[in-house]
């Protein structure tokens, strides 16, 4: 009975973590798009605010004994910190230059890329039926992008770079947690200030710092409050991403994450008046079909593996 109760509590924690990530992830998309459209706050500077607030949030957490920092060699975190910068900057640039629908659907390509990385670089195998579910996901994303009346070539370049860097980042997060024997907070506690320092050096080369449009420019109080709120929510998103990947897998996180695009698309049409053609609708349905098929097959395979372990003498 104790083991059953532990399993139930474990599943409950994972479900709660996924739901929390769903809510804050949707919120950060709408809020960041609002900042870009209505305030024009610079992209990399906004990302820097996110990183700094994330580190401050973790500092408060460790002072409250929510987690205990662990000494880690910074040299082994440099690549992860750099990919963290690329992950956030490129996805924000994609959001800034694309409609919310195209931005969200492009992120669906992260799952095929993660599977390719794990197959070719980590020798992890996936069944044929799992691989086949990637076809409707990919076709749906292509359909939506091709028929997007607000198609932006630069936006698609940023989206493609975002998918590649995000895929590498999410695979490395799971690997580093196991390699260094640290939890999500311990790893992010070191990585956030490193990523902040990298962006602090890079921002002056790409964006104004003072004056109109700079991070220290004459922004209104409402703009600064919204940017700060975005940073707090970004902290919650980053923390929940680390927790989910560390307790499940990068692929599980991404497949769950694709369900967000349904709500996000609706929000995009309502809040930002993004257009939707019939062919784009077909692309969305095609991608959703691939997601549902993947989830069904993945759960079936996991249950089959558990049954074989139980039956083994």
Coordinates of C-alpha atoms in Angstrom, one line a residue, residues 76-313:
X76 CA 31.3 22.4 -17.2
X77 CA 28.3 24.8 -17.3
X78 CA 29.6 27.3 -19.9
X79 CA 28.0 25.6 -22.9
X80 CA 24.7 25.1 -21.1
X81 CA 24.6 28.7 -20.0
X82 CA 25.3 29.8 -23.6
X83 CA 22.6 27.6 -25.0
X84 CA 20.2 29.0 -22.4
X85 CA 20.9 32.5 -23.8
X86 CA 20.3 31.3 -27.3
X87 CA 17.2 29.3 -26.3
X88 CA 15.4 32.4 -24.8
X89 CA 16.7 35.1 -27.2
X90 CA 15.8 33.2 -30.4
X91 CA 12.4 32.1 -29.2
X92 CA 11.6 35.7 -28.1
X93 CA 12.8 37.0 -31.5
X94 CA 10.5 34.4 -33.2
X95 CA 7.6 35.7 -31.0
X96 CA 8.5 39.3 -31.9
X97 CA 8.6 38.7 -35.7
X98 CA 5.9 36.0 -36.2
X99 CA 2.2 35.7 -35.4
X100 CA 1.6 33.8 -32.1
X101 CA 0.2 30.9 -34.1
X102 CA 3.3 30.5 -36.3
X103 CA 5.5 31.0 -33.3
X104 CA 3.8 28.4 -31.3
X105 CA 3.5 25.8 -34.1
X106 CA 7.2 26.3 -35.1
X107 CA 8.0 25.2 -31.5
X108 CA 6.3 21.8 -32.3
X109 CA 9.4 21.0 -34.4
X110 CA 11.4 20.8 -31.2
X111 CA 10.2 17.2 -30.6
X112 CA 11.4 15.8 -34.0
X113 CA 14.8 17.6 -33.5
X114 CA 15.2 16.3 -29.9
X115 CA 14.4 12.7 -31.1
X116 CA 17.0 13.1 -33.9
X117 CA 19.6 14.4 -31.4
X118 CA 18.9 11.6 -29.0
X119 CA 19.0 9.0 -31.8
X120 CA 22.2 10.1 -33.5
X121 CA 24.2 11.6 -30.6
X122 CA 23.0 9.5 -27.6
X123 CA 22.2 6.2 -29.4
X124 CA 18.7 6.2 -28.0
X125 CA 16.2 4.2 -30.0
X126 CA 12.5 5.0 -30.8
X127 CA 10.0 2.6 -32.3
X128 CA 8.8 2.9 -35.9
X129 CA 5.3 4.1 -34.9
X130 CA 6.8 6.8 -32.6
X131 CA 8.9 8.0 -35.6
X132 CA 5.9 7.9 -37.9
X133 CA 4.0 10.3 -35.6
X134 CA 6.6 13.0 -36.4
X135 CA 5.3 13.1 -40.0
X136 CA 1.9 14.7 -39.3
X137 CA 3.6 17.1 -36.7
X138 CA 6.1 18.3 -39.3
X139 CA 3.5 18.5 -42.2
X140 CA 1.1 20.5 -40.0
X141 CA 3.9 23.0 -39.1
X142 CA 4.8 23.4 -42.8
X143 CA 1.2 23.9 -43.8
X144 CA 0.6 26.6 -41.2
X145 CA 3.8 28.4 -42.1
X146 CA 3.2 28.2 -45.9
X147 CA -0.3 29.6 -45.7
X148 CA 0.4 32.2 -43.0
X149 CA -0.7 35.5 -44.5
X150 CA 1.7 37.3 -42.2
X151 CA 4.6 35.1 -43.2
X152 CA 7.9 36.7 -42.2
X153 CA 11.2 35.2 -43.6
X154 CA 13.3 36.7 -40.8
X155 CA 10.8 35.4 -38.3
X156 CA 11.1 31.9 -39.7
X157 CA 14.9 32.1 -39.5
X158 CA 14.7 33.0 -35.9
X159 CA 12.1 30.2 -35.3
X160 CA 14.4 27.6 -36.9
X161 CA 17.4 28.8 -34.8
X162 CA 15.2 28.7 -31.8
X163 CA 14.1 25.1 -32.4
X164 CA 17.7 23.9 -32.9
X165 CA 19.1 25.7 -29.8
X166 CA 16.1 24.8 -27.7
X167 CA 16.4 21.1 -28.6
X168 CA 20.1 21.0 -27.7
X169 CA 19.4 22.9 -24.5
X170 CA 16.7 20.7 -23.3
X171 CA 18.7 17.5 -23.9
X172 CA 21.7 19.0 -22.2
X173 CA 19.7 20.0 -19.1
X174 CA 18.5 16.5 -18.5
X175 CA 22.0 15.1 -19.1
X176 CA 23.7 17.7 -16.8
X177 CA 21.4 17.0 -13.9
X178 CA 22.2 13.3 -14.0
X179 CA 25.9 13.9 -14.8
X180 CA 26.5 16.4 -11.9
X181 CA 23.9 14.8 -9.6
X182 CA 22.1 18.0 -9.0
X183 CA 18.4 19.0 -9.0
X184 CA 16.8 21.7 -11.1
X185 CA 17.3 24.5 -8.6
X186 CA 20.9 23.7 -8.0
X187 CA 21.7 23.7 -11.7
X188 CA 19.7 26.9 -12.5
X189 CA 21.2 28.7 -9.5
X190 CA 24.7 28.6 -11.2
X191 CA 23.5 28.9 -14.8
X192 CA 21.2 32.0 -14.4
X193 CA 24.0 34.4 -13.3
X194 CA 26.4 33.0 -15.9
X195 CA 23.8 33.6 -18.7
X196 CA 23.1 37.1 -17.3
X197 CA 26.8 38.0 -17.5
X198 CA 27.0 36.7 -21.1
X199 CA 24.0 38.8 -22.1
X200 CA 25.3 41.8 -20.2
X201 CA 28.3 41.8 -22.4
X202 CA 26.4 41.2 -25.6
X203 CA 23.5 43.7 -25.2
X204 CA 25.5 46.9 -25.9
X205 CA 26.6 45.4 -29.3
X206 CA 23.1 44.7 -30.5
X207 CA 20.7 47.1 -28.6
X208 CA 20.8 50.6 -27.2
X209 CA 21.5 50.9 -23.5
X210 CA 20.6 54.5 -22.7
X211 CA 18.2 56.8 -24.4
X212 CA 15.1 56.0 -26.5
X213 CA 14.5 52.3 -26.8
X214 CA 17.3 51.3 -24.4
X215 CA 17.0 49.2 -21.3
X216 CA 17.7 52.4 -19.2
X217 CA 15.6 54.6 -21.4
X218 CA 12.7 56.8 -20.5
X219 CA 10.1 54.0 -20.0
X220 CA 6.7 54.6 -18.4
X221 CA 6.0 53.2 -15.0
X222 CA 3.4 50.8 -16.5
X223 CA 6.0 49.5 -19.0
X224 CA 8.5 48.8 -16.3
X225 CA 5.9 47.1 -14.1
X226 CA 4.9 44.8 -17.0
X227 CA 8.5 44.0 -17.8
X228 CA 9.2 43.2 -14.1
X229 CA 6.0 41.0 -14.0
X230 CA 7.3 39.2 -17.2
X231 CA 10.6 38.5 -15.4
X232 CA 8.8 37.0 -12.4
X233 CA 6.7 34.8 -14.6
X234 CA 9.8 33.8 -16.6
X235 CA 11.4 32.7 -13.4
X236 CA 8.4 30.4 -12.8
X237 CA 8.6 29.1 -16.4
X238 CA 12.3 28.4 -16.1
X239 CA 12.0 26.6 -12.8
X240 CA 9.1 24.5 -13.9
X241 CA 10.9 23.5 -17.2
X242 CA 13.9 22.3 -15.2
X243 CA 11.7 20.4 -12.7
X244 CA 9.7 18.7 -15.5
X245 CA 12.7 17.7 -17.6
X246 CA 14.6 16.5 -14.5
X247 CA 11.6 14.4 -13.3
X248 CA 10.4 13.1 -16.7
X249 CA 12.2 13.6 -20.0
X250 CA 12.8 16.3 -22.6
X251 CA 10.4 14.6 -25.0
X252 CA 7.7 14.3 -22.4
X253 CA 8.0 18.0 -21.7
X254 CA 7.8 18.9 -25.3
X255 CA 4.8 16.7 -26.1
X256 CA 2.9 18.1 -23.2
X257 CA 4.0 21.6 -24.3
X258 CA 2.4 21.2 -27.7
X259 CA -1.1 21.2 -26.1
X260 CA -0.4 24.8 -25.1
X261 CA -0.6 25.9 -28.7
X262 CA -4.4 25.3 -28.8
X263 CA -5.0 27.9 -26.1
X264 CA -2.2 30.1 -27.3
X265 CA -3.6 30.2 -30.8
X266 CA -7.1 31.2 -29.5
X267 CA -5.5 33.9 -27.4
X268 CA -3.5 35.2 -30.4
X269 CA -6.7 35.5 -32.5
X270 CA -8.6 37.3 -29.7
X271 CA -5.9 39.6 -28.3
X272 CA -3.8 40.4 -31.4
X273 CA -6.3 39.7 -34.2
X274 CA -4.0 37.1 -35.9
X275 CA -5.7 35.8 -39.1
X276 CA -6.4 32.1 -39.6
X277 CA -7.0 30.5 -43.1
X278 CA -8.6 27.1 -43.7
X279 CA -5.3 25.6 -44.7
X280 CA -3.7 26.9 -41.5
X281 CA -6.5 25.2 -39.6
X282 CA -5.8 22.0 -41.3
X283 CA -2.1 22.3 -40.4
X284 CA -3.1 22.8 -36.7
X285 CA -5.3 19.7 -36.8
X286 CA -2.6 17.7 -38.5
X287 CA 0.0 18.7 -35.8
X288 CA -2.5 18.0 -33.0
X289 CA -3.2 14.5 -34.5
X290 CA 0.5 13.7 -34.5
X291 CA 0.8 14.9 -30.9
X292 CA -2.1 12.7 -29.7
X293 CA -0.8 9.7 -31.7
X294 CA 2.7 10.1 -30.2
X295 CA 1.2 10.4 -26.6
X296 CA -0.9 7.3 -27.1
X297 CA 1.9 5.2 -28.5
X298 CA 4.4 6.4 -25.9
X299 CA 2.1 5.6 -23.0
X300 CA 1.4 2.2 -24.5
X301 CA 5.1 1.4 -24.7
X302 CA 5.7 2.5 -21.2
X303 CA 2.9 0.3 -19.8
X304 CA 4.2 -2.6 -21.9
X305 CA 7.7 -2.2 -20.4
X306 CA 6.3 -2.1 -16.8
X307 CA 4.3 -5.2 -17.5
X308 CA 7.3 -7.1 -18.7
X309 CA 9.3 -6.0 -15.7
X310 CA 6.6 -7.3 -13.3
X311 CA 6.3 -10.6 -15.1
X312 CA 10.1 -11.2 -15.2
X313 CA 11.0 -14.0 -12.7

